[in-house]
Coordinates of N, CA and C in Angstrom, one line a residue:
Chain A
K1 N 9.9 9.5 8.2 CA 10.5 8.7 7.1 C 9.8 8.9 5.8
A2 N 10.6 9.0 4.8 CA 10.0 9.0 3.4 C 9.3 7.7 3.1
G3 N 8.3 7.8 2.3 CA 7.6 6.6 2.0 C 8.2 5.9 0.8
V4 N 7.5 4.9 0.3 CA 8.0 4.2 -0.9 C 7.8 5.0 -2.1
T5 N 8.9 5.1 -2.9 CA 8.8 5.9 -4.2 C 8.9 5.0 -5.4
Q6 N 8.2 5.3 -6.4 CA 8.2 4.5 -7.7 C 8.4 5.5 -8.8
T7 N 9.3 5.1 -9.7 CA 9.5 5.9 -10.9 C 9.6 5.0 -12.2
P8 N 9.1 5.4 -13.3 CA 8.3 6.6 -13.5 C 6.9 6.4 -13.0
R9 N 6.1 7.4 -12.9 CA 4.7 7.3 -12.5 C 3.8 6.8 -13.7
Y10 N 4.2 7.2 -14.9 CA 3.4 6.9 -16.1 C 4.4 6.5 -17.2
L11 N 3.9 5.5 -18.0 CA 4.7 5.0 -19.1 C 3.8 4.6 -20.2
I12 N 4.2 5.0 -21.4 CA 3.5 4.5 -22.6 C 4.5 3.8 -23.5
K13 N 4.2 2.5 -23.8 CA 5.1 1.7 -24.6 C 4.3 1.1 -25.7
T14 N 5.0 0.5 -26.7 CA 4.3 -0.2 -27.8 C 4.7 -1.7 -27.6
R15 N 3.8 -2.5 -28.2 CA 4.0 -4.0 -28.2 C 5.4 -4.3 -28.6
G16 N 6.0 -5.3 -28.0 CA 7.3 -5.7 -28.4 C 8.5 -5.0 -27.6
Q17 N 8.2 -3.8 -27.1 CA 9.3 -3.1 -26.4 C 9.5 -3.7 -25.0
Q18 N 10.5 -3.3 -24.4 CA 10.7 -3.7 -23.0 C 10.7 -2.4 -22.1
V19 N 10.5 -2.7 -20.8 CA 10.3 -1.5 -19.9 C 11.0 -1.9 -18.5
T20 N 11.5 -0.9 -17.9 CA 12.1 -1.1 -16.5 C 11.4 -0.1 -15.6
L21 N 10.9 -0.6 -14.5 CA 10.3 0.2 -13.4 C 11.2 0.1 -12.2
S22 N 11.2 1.2 -11.4 CA 12.1 1.3 -10.3 C 11.3 1.6 -9.0
C23 N 11.8 1.1 -7.9 CA 11.1 1.2 -6.6 C 12.2 1.4 -5.5
S24 N 12.0 2.5 -4.8 CA 12.9 2.7 -3.6 C 12.1 2.5 -2.3
P25 N 12.5 1.6 -1.5 CA 11.7 1.3 -0.3 C 11.9 2.3 0.8
I26 N 11.1 2.1 1.8 CA 11.3 2.9 3.0 C 12.6 2.6 3.6
S27 N 13.3 3.6 4.2 CA 14.6 3.4 4.7 C 14.6 2.4 5.8
G28 N 15.5 1.4 5.7 CA 15.6 0.3 6.7 C 14.8 -0.9 6.3
H29 N 13.9 -0.8 5.3 CA 13.2 -2.0 4.8 C 14.1 -2.8 3.9
R30 N 14.1 -4.1 4.1 CA 14.9 -5.0 3.2 C 14.1 -5.8 2.2
S31 N 12.8 -5.8 2.4 CA 12.0 -6.6 1.5 C 11.2 -5.6 0.5
V32 N 11.2 -6.0 -0.7 CA 10.4 -5.3 -1.7 C 9.6 -6.3 -2.5
S33 N 8.3 -6.0 -2.6 CA 7.4 -6.9 -3.3 C 6.8 -6.1 -4.5
W34 N 6.4 -6.8 -5.5 CA 5.8 -6.2 -6.7 C 4.5 -6.8 -7.0
Y35 N 3.5 -6.0 -7.3 CA 2.1 -6.5 -7.6 C 1.7 -5.8 -8.9
Q36 N 0.9 -6.6 -9.7 CA 0.2 -6.1 -10.8 C -1.2 -5.9 -10.5
Q37 N -1.8 -4.7 -10.9 CA -3.2 -4.5 -10.7 C -3.9 -4.2 -12.0
T38 N -4.9 -5.0 -12.3 CA -5.7 -4.8 -13.5 C -7.2 -4.9 -13.2
P39 N -8.1 -4.3 -13.9 CA -9.5 -4.4 -13.6 C -10.0 -5.8 -13.7
G40 N -9.5 -6.6 -14.6 CA -10.0 -8.0 -14.7 C -9.4 -9.0 -13.7
Q41 N -8.2 -8.9 -13.4 CA -7.5 -9.9 -12.5 C -7.3 -9.4 -11.1
G42 N -7.5 -8.1 -10.9 CA -7.3 -7.6 -9.6 C -5.8 -7.4 -9.2
L43 N -5.5 -7.6 -8.0 CA -4.1 -7.5 -7.5 C -3.4 -8.9 -7.5
Q44 N -2.4 -9.0 -8.3 CA -1.7 -10.2 -8.4 C -0.2 -10.0 -8.0
F45 N 0.3 -11.0 -7.2 CA 1.7 -10.9 -6.7 C 2.6 -11.3 -7.9
L46 N 3.7 -10.5 -8.1 CA 4.7 -10.8 -9.1 C 5.9 -11.5 -8.5
F47 N 6.6 -10.8 -7.6 CA 7.7 -11.4 -6.9 C 8.1 -10.6 -5.7
E48 N 9.0 -11.2 -4.8 CA 9.5 -10.5 -3.6 C 11.0 -10.7 -3.6
Y49 N 11.6 -9.6 -3.2 CA 13.1 -9.7 -3.0 C 13.4 -9.3 -1.6
F50 N 14.4 -10.0 -1.0 CA 14.9 -9.7 0.3 C 16.4 -9.8 0.3
S51 N 17.0 -8.7 0.7 CA 18.5 -8.7 0.7 C 19.1 -9.3 -0.6
E52 N 18.6 -8.7 -1.7 CA 19.1 -9.0 -3.0 C 18.8 -10.3 -3.6
T53 N 18.0 -11.1 -2.9 CA 17.6 -12.5 -3.3 C 16.1 -12.5 -3.6
Q54 N 15.7 -13.2 -4.6 CA 14.3 -13.4 -4.9 C 13.8 -14.5 -4.0
R55 N 12.9 -14.2 -3.1 CA 12.4 -15.2 -2.1 C 11.2 -15.9 -2.6
N56 N 10.4 -15.2 -3.4 CA 9.1 -15.8 -3.8 C 8.7 -15.2 -5.2
K57 N 8.0 -16.0 -5.9 CA 7.6 -15.6 -7.3 C 6.2 -16.0 -7.5
G58 N 5.4 -15.1 -8.2 CA 4.1 -15.4 -8.5 C 4.0 -16.1 -9.9
N59 N 2.8 -16.3 -10.3 CA 2.6 -17.1 -11.6 C 2.6 -16.2 -12.8
F60 N 3.7 -15.7 -13.1 CA 3.8 -14.8 -14.3 C 4.9 -15.4 -15.2
P61 N 4.8 -15.1 -16.5 CA 5.8 -15.6 -17.5 C 7.1 -15.0 -17.2
G62 N 8.1 -15.7 -17.8 CA 9.5 -15.3 -17.7 C 9.8 -13.9 -18.2
R63 N 8.9 -13.3 -19.0 CA 9.1 -12.0 -19.5 C 9.2 -11.0 -18.3
F64 N 8.7 -11.4 -17.2 CA 8.7 -10.5 -16.0 C 9.9 -10.9 -15.1
S65 N 10.7 -10.0 -14.9 CA 11.9 -10.3 -14.0 C 12.2 -9.1 -13.1
G66 N 13.0 -9.3 -12.2 CA 13.3 -8.2 -11.3 C 14.7 -8.4 -10.6
R67 N 15.1 -7.4 -9.9 CA 16.3 -7.5 -9.1 C 16.3 -6.5 -8.0
Q68 N 17.2 -6.8 -7.0 CA 17.3 -5.8 -5.9 C 18.7 -5.5 -5.7
F69 N 19.0 -4.3 -5.4 CA 20.4 -3.8 -5.2 C 20.7 -3.8 -3.7
S70 N 22.0 -3.6 -3.5 CA 22.5 -3.6 -2.1 C 21.9 -2.6 -1.2
N71 N 21.3 -1.5 -1.8 CA 20.7 -0.5 -1.0 C 19.2 -0.7 -0.9
S72 N 18.7 -1.9 -1.3 CA 17.4 -2.4 -1.2 C 16.5 -1.8 -2.3
R73 N 16.9 -0.9 -3.1 CA 16.2 -0.5 -4.2 C 15.9 -1.6 -5.2
S74 N 14.8 -1.6 -5.8 CA 14.4 -2.7 -6.7 C 14.0 -2.3 -8.1
E75 N 14.2 -3.1 -9.0 CA 13.7 -2.8 -10.4 C 13.0 -4.0 -10.9
M76 N 12.0 -3.8 -11.7 CA 11.4 -4.9 -12.4 C 11.4 -4.6 -13.9
N77 N 11.5 -5.6 -14.7 CA 11.7 -5.5 -16.1 C 10.6 -6.4 -16.8
V78 N 10.0 -5.8 -17.8 CA 9.1 -6.6 -18.6 C 9.6 -6.5 -20.0
S79 N 9.9 -7.7 -20.6 CA 10.4 -7.7 -22.0 C 9.3 -8.1 -22.9
T80 N 9.5 -7.8 -24.2 CA 8.5 -8.1 -25.2 C 7.1 -7.8 -24.8
L81 N 6.8 -6.6 -24.5 CA 5.5 -6.2 -24.0 C 4.3 -6.6 -24.8
E82 N 3.3 -7.0 -24.1 CA 2.0 -7.4 -24.8 C 0.9 -6.4 -24.3
L83 N -0.2 -6.3 -25.1 CA -1.3 -5.4 -24.7 C -1.7 -5.7 -23.3
G84 N -1.8 -7.0 -22.9 CA -2.3 -7.4 -21.6 C -1.4 -7.0 -20.5
D85 N -0.2 -6.5 -20.7 CA 0.7 -6.0 -19.7 C 0.3 -4.6 -19.2
S86 N -0.7 -4.0 -19.9 CA -1.1 -2.7 -19.4 C -1.8 -2.8 -18.0
A87 N -1.2 -2.1 -17.1 CA -1.7 -2.3 -15.7 C -1.1 -1.2 -14.8
L88 N -1.5 -1.2 -13.6 CA -0.8 -0.4 -12.5 C 0.1 -1.4 -11.8
Y89 N 1.4 -1.0 -11.7 CA 2.4 -1.9 -11.1 C 2.7 -1.2 -9.7
L90 N 2.4 -2.0 -8.7 CA 2.6 -1.5 -7.3 C 3.8 -2.1 -6.7
C91 N 4.6 -1.3 -6.0 CA 5.7 -1.8 -5.2 C 5.4 -1.6 -3.8
A92 N 5.8 -2.6 -2.9 CA 5.6 -2.5 -1.5 C 6.8 -2.9 -0.8
S93 N 7.1 -2.2 0.3 CA 8.3 -2.6 1.1 C 7.9 -2.9 2.6
S94 N 8.7 -3.7 3.2 CA 8.5 -4.1 4.6 C 9.9 -4.5 5.2
Q95 N 9.8 -4.7 6.5 CA 11.0 -5.2 7.2 C 11.4 -6.6 6.7
G96 N 10.3 -7.4 6.3 CA 10.6 -8.7 5.7 C 10.6 -9.9 6.6
R97 N 10.5 -9.6 7.9 CA 10.6 -10.7 8.9 C 9.4 -10.5 9.9
P98 N 8.8 -11.7 10.3 CA 7.8 -11.5 11.4 C 8.4 -10.9 12.6
P99 N 7.7 -10.2 13.4 CA 6.3 -9.8 13.1 C 6.2 -8.5 12.3
L100 N 7.2 -8.1 11.6 CA 7.2 -6.8 10.9 C 7.0 -7.0 9.4
H101 N 6.0 -7.8 9.1 CA 5.8 -8.1 7.7 C 4.9 -7.0 7.0
T102 N 4.4 -6.1 7.7 CA 3.4 -5.2 7.2 C 4.0 -4.5 6.0
Q103 N 3.3 -4.5 4.9 CA 3.8 -3.9 3.6 C 3.2 -2.5 3.4
Y104 N 4.1 -1.6 3.0 CA 3.7 -0.2 2.7 C 3.9 0.0 1.2
F105 N 2.9 0.6 0.6 CA 2.9 0.7 -0.9 C 3.4 2.0 -1.4
G106 N 4.0 2.0 -2.6 CA 4.2 3.2 -3.3 C 3.0 3.6 -4.1
P107 N 3.2 4.7 -4.8 CA 2.0 5.3 -5.6 C 1.7 4.5 -6.9
G108 N 2.7 3.7 -7.3 CA 2.4 2.9 -8.5 C 3.0 3.5 -9.8
T109 N 3.2 2.6 -10.7 CA 3.5 3.0 -12.1 C 2.4 2.6 -13.0
R110 N 1.8 3.5 -13.7 CA 0.8 3.1 -14.7 C 1.4 2.9 -16.0
L111 N 1.4 1.6 -16.5 CA 2.0 1.2 -17.8 C 0.9 1.0 -18.8
T112 N 1.0 1.7 -19.9 CA 0.0 1.5 -21.0 C 0.8 1.0 -22.2
V113 N 0.4 -0.1 -22.7 CA 1.0 -0.8 -23.9 C 0.1 -0.6 -25.1
L114 N 0.6 0.1 -26.1 CA -0.2 0.3 -27.3 C 0.1 -0.6 -28.5
Chain B
A1 N -2.9 -23.3 -1.1 CA -3.0 -21.9 -1.5 C -4.1 -21.1 -0.7
Q2 N -3.9 -19.9 -0.5 CA -4.9 -19.1 0.2 C -5.9 -18.4 -0.8
T3 N -7.1 -18.2 -0.3 CA -8.0 -17.4 -1.1 C -8.7 -16.4 -0.2
V4 N -9.0 -15.2 -0.7 CA -9.7 -14.2 0.0 C -10.9 -13.8 -0.8
T5 N -12.1 -13.7 -0.1 CA -13.3 -13.4 -0.8 C -14.0 -12.2 -0.2
Q6 N -14.3 -11.2 -1.0 CA -15.1 -10.1 -0.6 C -16.3 -10.1 -1.4
S7 N -17.4 -10.4 -0.8 CA -18.7 -10.6 -1.5 C -19.5 -9.4 -1.9
Q8 N -19.0 -8.2 -1.4 CA -19.8 -7.0 -1.7 C -18.9 -6.1 -2.7
P9 N -19.3 -6.2 -3.9 CA -18.5 -5.3 -4.9 C -18.6 -3.8 -4.6
E10 N -19.8 -3.4 -4.2 CA -20.0 -2.0 -3.9 C -20.9 -1.8 -2.7
M11 N -20.6 -0.7 -2.0 CA -21.5 -0.4 -0.9 C -21.5 1.1 -0.8
S12 N -22.6 1.6 -0.2 CA -22.7 3.1 -0.1 C -23.2 3.4 1.4
V13 N -22.8 4.5 1.9 CA -23.2 4.9 3.2 C -23.2 6.4 3.3
Q14 N -24.0 7.0 4.2 CA -24.1 8.4 4.3 C -23.1 8.8 5.4
E15 N -22.6 10.1 5.2 CA -21.7 10.6 6.2 C -22.2 10.4 7.6
A16 N -21.3 10.2 8.5 CA -21.6 10.0 10.0 C -22.2 8.6 10.3
E17 N -22.6 7.9 9.3 CA -23.1 6.5 9.6 C -22.0 5.5 9.7
T18 N -22.4 4.3 10.1 CA -21.5 3.2 10.3 C -21.7 2.2 9.2
V19 N -20.6 1.6 8.7 CA -20.8 0.6 7.6 C -19.8 -0.5 7.9
T20 N -20.2 -1.7 7.5 CA -19.3 -2.9 7.7 C -19.1 -3.6 6.4
L21 N -17.8 -3.8 6.1 CA -17.4 -4.5 4.9 C -17.0 -5.9 5.3
S22 N -17.4 -6.9 4.5 CA -17.2 -8.3 4.8 C -16.0 -8.9 4.0
C23 N -15.4 -9.9 4.7 CA -14.2 -10.6 4.1 C -14.2 -12.0 4.7
T24 N -14.1 -13.0 3.8 CA -13.8 -14.3 4.3 C -12.6 -14.8 3.6
Y25 N -11.9 -15.8 4.2 CA -10.7 -16.3 3.6 C -10.6 -17.8 3.9
D26 N -9.8 -18.4 3.1 CA -9.6 -19.9 3.2 C -8.1 -20.2 3.3
T27 N -7.7 -20.9 4.3 CA -6.3 -21.2 4.5 C -6.2 -22.4 5.4
S28 N -5.1 -23.2 5.3 CA -4.8 -24.3 6.2 C -3.7 -23.8 7.2
E29 N -3.3 -22.6 7.1 CA -2.3 -22.1 8.0 C -2.9 -21.8 9.4
S30 N -2.1 -21.9 10.4 CA -2.6 -21.6 11.8 C -2.2 -20.2 12.2
N31 N -1.0 -19.7 11.7 CA -0.5 -18.4 12.0 C -0.4 -17.5 10.8
Y32 N -1.1 -16.4 10.9 CA -1.1 -15.5 9.7 C -1.5 -14.1 10.1
Y33 N -1.4 -13.2 9.2 CA -1.9 -11.8 9.4 C -3.0 -11.5 8.4
L34 N -3.8 -10.6 8.8 CA -4.9 -10.1 8.0 C -4.8 -8.6 7.9
F35 N -5.1 -8.0 6.8 CA -5.0 -6.6 6.6 C -6.2 -6.1 5.9
W36 N -6.5 -4.8 6.1 CA -7.4 -4.0 5.3 C -6.6 -2.9 4.7
Y37 N -6.6 -2.7 3.4 CA -6.0 -1.6 2.7 C -7.1 -0.8 2.0
K38 N -6.9 0.5 1.9 CA -7.9 1.3 1.1 C -7.1 1.9 -0.1
Q39 N -7.8 2.0 -1.2 CA -7.2 2.6 -2.4 C -8.2 3.7 -2.9
P40 N -7.9 4.9 -2.5 CA -8.8 6.0 -3.0 C -8.5 6.3 -4.5
P41 N -9.2 7.2 -5.1 CA -9.1 7.5 -6.5 C -7.6 7.9 -6.9
S42 N -6.8 8.3 -6.0 CA -5.4 8.6 -6.3 C -4.6 7.3 -6.6
R43 N -5.2 6.1 -6.3 CA -4.6 4.8 -6.5 C -3.5 4.4 -5.5
Q44 N -3.3 5.3 -4.6 CA -2.3 5.0 -3.5 C -2.9 4.0 -2.6
M45 N -2.2 2.9 -2.4 CA -2.7 1.8 -1.5 C -2.3 2.2 0.0
I46 N -3.2 2.3 0.9 CA -3.0 2.8 2.2 C -3.4 1.7 3.2
L47 N -2.5 1.4 4.1 CA -2.9 0.4 5.2 C -3.9 1.1 6.1
V48 N -5.0 0.3 6.4 CA -6.0 0.8 7.3 C -5.8 0.1 8.7
I49 N -5.7 -1.2 8.7 CA -5.6 -1.9 9.9 C -5.1 -3.3 9.7
R50 N -4.5 -3.8 10.8 CA -3.8 -5.1 10.7 C -4.2 -6.0 11.9
Q51 N -4.3 -7.3 11.7 CA -4.7 -8.2 12.7 C -3.8 -9.4 12.7
E52 N -3.2 -9.8 13.8 CA -2.5 -11.0 13.9 C -3.4 -12.2 14.3
A53 N -3.3 -13.3 13.7 CA -4.3 -14.4 13.9 C -4.2 -14.9 15.3
Y54 N -3.1 -14.8 15.9 CA -2.9 -15.4 17.3 C -3.5 -14.5 18.4
K55 N -3.9 -13.3 18.0 CA -4.4 -12.4 19.0 C -6.0 -12.5 19.0
Q56 N -6.5 -12.7 20.2 CA -7.9 -12.9 20.3 C -8.6 -11.5 20.2
Q57 N -7.9 -10.5 20.7 CA -8.5 -9.1 20.7 C -8.6 -8.6 19.3
N58 N -9.7 -8.0 18.9 CA -9.9 -7.4 17.6 C -9.1 -6.1 17.6
A59 N -8.5 -5.8 16.4 CA -7.7 -4.6 16.3 C -8.7 -3.4 16.0
T60 N -8.2 -2.2 16.5 CA -8.9 -1.0 16.3 C -7.9 0.1 16.0
E61 N -8.3 1.0 15.1 CA -7.5 2.2 14.7 C -8.5 3.3 14.5
N62 N -8.6 4.1 15.6 CA -9.5 5.3 15.5 C -10.9 4.8 15.1
R63 N -11.4 5.3 14.0 CA -12.8 5.0 13.6 C -12.9 3.6 12.9
F64 N -11.8 2.9 12.8 CA -11.8 1.6 12.1 C -11.6 0.5 13.1
S65 N -12.4 -0.5 13.0 CA -12.2 -1.7 13.8 C -12.6 -3.0 13.0
V66 N -12.1 -4.1 13.5 CA -12.4 -5.3 12.8 C -13.1 -6.3 13.7
N67 N -13.8 -7.2 13.1 CA -14.4 -8.3 13.8 C -13.8 -9.6 13.2
F68 N -12.8 -10.1 14.0 CA -12.1 -11.3 13.5 C -12.6 -12.5 14.2
Q69 N -13.1 -13.4 13.3 CA -13.7 -14.7 13.8 C -12.8 -15.8 13.1
K70 N -11.8 -16.3 13.9 CA -10.8 -17.2 13.3 C -11.5 -18.5 12.9
A71 N -12.4 -19.1 13.7 CA -13.0 -20.4 13.4 C -13.8 -20.3 12.1
A72 N -14.5 -19.1 12.0 CA -15.3 -18.9 10.8 C -14.5 -18.4 9.6
K73 N -13.3 -18.1 9.8 CA -12.4 -17.5 8.8 C -13.1 -16.2 8.2
S74 N -13.4 -15.4 9.1 CA -14.1 -14.1 8.7 C -13.4 -12.9 9.3
F75 N -13.3 -11.9 8.6 CA -12.5 -10.7 9.0 C -13.2 -9.4 8.4
S76 N -14.2 -8.9 9.1 CA -14.9 -7.8 8.6 C -14.4 -6.5 9.2
L77 N -14.6 -5.4 8.4 CA -14.1 -4.1 8.8 C -15.3 -3.2 9.1
K78 N -15.3 -2.5 10.2 CA -16.3 -1.6 10.6 C -15.8 -0.2 10.6
I79 N -16.4 0.7 9.8 CA -16.0 2.1 9.8 C -17.1 2.9 10.5
S80 N -16.8 3.5 11.5 CA -17.7 4.4 12.3 C -17.6 5.8 11.9
D81 N -18.7 6.6 12.0 CA -18.7 8.0 11.7 C -18.0 8.2 10.3
S82 N -18.6 7.6 9.3 CA -18.0 7.7 8.0 C -17.8 9.1 7.5
Q83 N -16.7 9.3 6.8 CA -16.4 10.6 6.3 C -16.3 10.5 4.8
L84 N -16.4 11.7 4.1 CA -16.3 11.7 2.6 C -15.0 11.2 2.2
G85 N -13.9 11.4 2.9 CA -12.6 10.9 2.6 C -12.4 9.4 2.7
D86 N -13.4 8.8 3.2 CA -13.4 7.3 3.3 C -13.8 6.7 2.0
T87 N -14.3 7.5 1.1 CA -14.6 6.9 -0.3 C -13.4 6.3 -0.9
A88 N -13.4 5.0 -1.2 CA -12.3 4.3 -1.7 C -12.7 2.9 -2.0
M89 N -11.7 2.2 -2.7 CA -11.8 0.8 -2.8 C -11.1 0.2 -1.6
Y90 N -11.8 -0.8 -1.0 CA -11.2 -1.4 0.2 C -10.8 -2.9 -0.1
F91 N -9.6 -3.2 0.2 CA -9.1 -4.6 -0.1 C -8.8 -5.3 1.2
C92 N -9.3 -6.5 1.3 CA -8.9 -7.4 2.4 C -7.7 -8.2 1.9
A93 N -6.7 -8.5 2.8 CA -5.5 -9.2 2.3 C -5.0 -10.1 3.4
F94 N -4.4 -11.2 3.0 CA -3.9 -12.3 3.8 C -2.4 -12.5 3.6
M95 N -1.7 -12.8 4.7 CA -0.3 -13.1 4.6 C 0.0 -14.2 5.6
K96 N 0.7 -15.2 5.1 CA 1.2 -16.2 6.0 C 2.2 -15.7 7.0
Q97 N 2.2 -16.1 8.2 CA 3.3 -15.7 9.2 C 4.6 -16.3 8.8
S98 N 4.6 -17.5 8.5 CA 5.8 -18.2 8.1 C 6.1 -17.8 6.7
G99 N 7.4 -17.9 6.3 CA 7.7 -17.6 4.9 C 7.9 -16.2 4.6
Y100 N 7.3 -15.8 3.5 CA 7.7 -14.5 2.9 C 6.7 -13.4 3.0
S101 N 7.1 -12.2 2.6 CA 6.1 -11.1 2.6 C 5.3 -11.1 1.4
T102 N 4.3 -11.9 1.3 CA 3.4 -12.0 0.1 C 2.0 -11.8 0.5
L103 N 1.3 -10.9 0.0 CA -0.1 -10.6 0.2 C -1.0 -11.3 -0.8
T104 N -2.0 -11.9 -0.3 CA -3.1 -12.4 -1.2 C -4.3 -11.5 -1.0
F105 N -4.8 -10.9 -2.1 CA -5.8 -9.9 -2.0 C -7.2 -10.4 -2.4
G106 N -8.2 -9.9 -1.8 CA -9.6 -10.1 -2.3 C -9.8 -9.1 -3.5
K107 N -11.0 -9.2 -4.1 CA -11.3 -8.4 -5.3 C -11.6 -7.0 -5.0
G108 N -11.9 -6.7 -3.7 CA -12.2 -5.4 -3.3 C -13.6 -5.0 -3.2
T109 N -13.9 -4.0 -2.3 CA -15.3 -3.5 -2.2 C -15.2 -2.0 -2.4
M110 N -15.9 -1.4 -3.3 CA -16.0 0.0 -3.5 C -16.9 0.6 -2.6
L111 N -16.4 1.5 -1.7 CA -17.3 2.2 -0.7 C -17.4 3.6 -1.1
L112 N -18.7 4.0 -1.3 CA -19.0 5.4 -1.6 C -19.7 6.1 -0.4
V113 N -19.1 7.1 0.1 CA -19.7 7.9 1.2 C -20.3 9.2 0.7
S114 N -21.6 9.3 0.9 CA -22.3 10.5 0.3 C -22.7 11.5 1.5
P115 N -22.8 12.8 1.1 CA -23.2 13.8 2.1 C -24.6 13.6 2.6

C-alpha cells in the first residue's frame, strides 16, 4: 500500500497570506490527523477528521481550519499567516477506530513564513 | 489531560551496544495505547513499536522492545544491537483507547549512534 502523502513538501509565504496544505491518507484509512511541529513547542495536535467530520480539535486559533473529503483526503488551511506559524506540519492517517488507532505519518510540509 | 515526559533530551551509544530510552506519562484513563516513533534527519515520523495498556506482555519488534510498567506509568524503549541507522529523535506518545485518534507526544530524545 502507498503511504501517506503530503503536498507540497515545502512552502514559503509572507505574513498575512493564507496557505492550504493537502494530505492523502493510506488507502482504506478514514481518519486524518494534523500536527504542528516546532523546535519550541514540539509536536502539537491540531485537529482530527473522520468520515468528513471534525472529531477533535487542539488548542489553536480559528485561523487554523481543515476539512476532509469523501475520499478521505484532507486539507488544512491557515489564514493570515504569522511568523510563529513557521513549522513542519505533519499529517497522519489511521483506521480511526479501536483497536486500529495506530497512526501512520506522511513526510510533512515545511512551511516558512517570512 | 494526558502528559508525556521524556527526561533524556539526548543520548549516545556505540554501534552494537544496547540503549534504553525513558518515558513516563500521566493519565486517569484505564485503557490506552502507548507508542514509540522515531524521526530521523529526513523528518519522516516512523512507528517503532506499540503497546496496548490492557496487555501484560511487553511488546517487541525485532531489536526493539519495551518495558511497560502500568502502575508506575512508565514505558521505556530498549534498542539492542544499535545500528547507525537508529540515529534519530525518538518520541514517546500516548493515545486514549476511547474517543478519537489523537496522540499526545513527549518532547523527544535525540539518540546518536556512533561507530
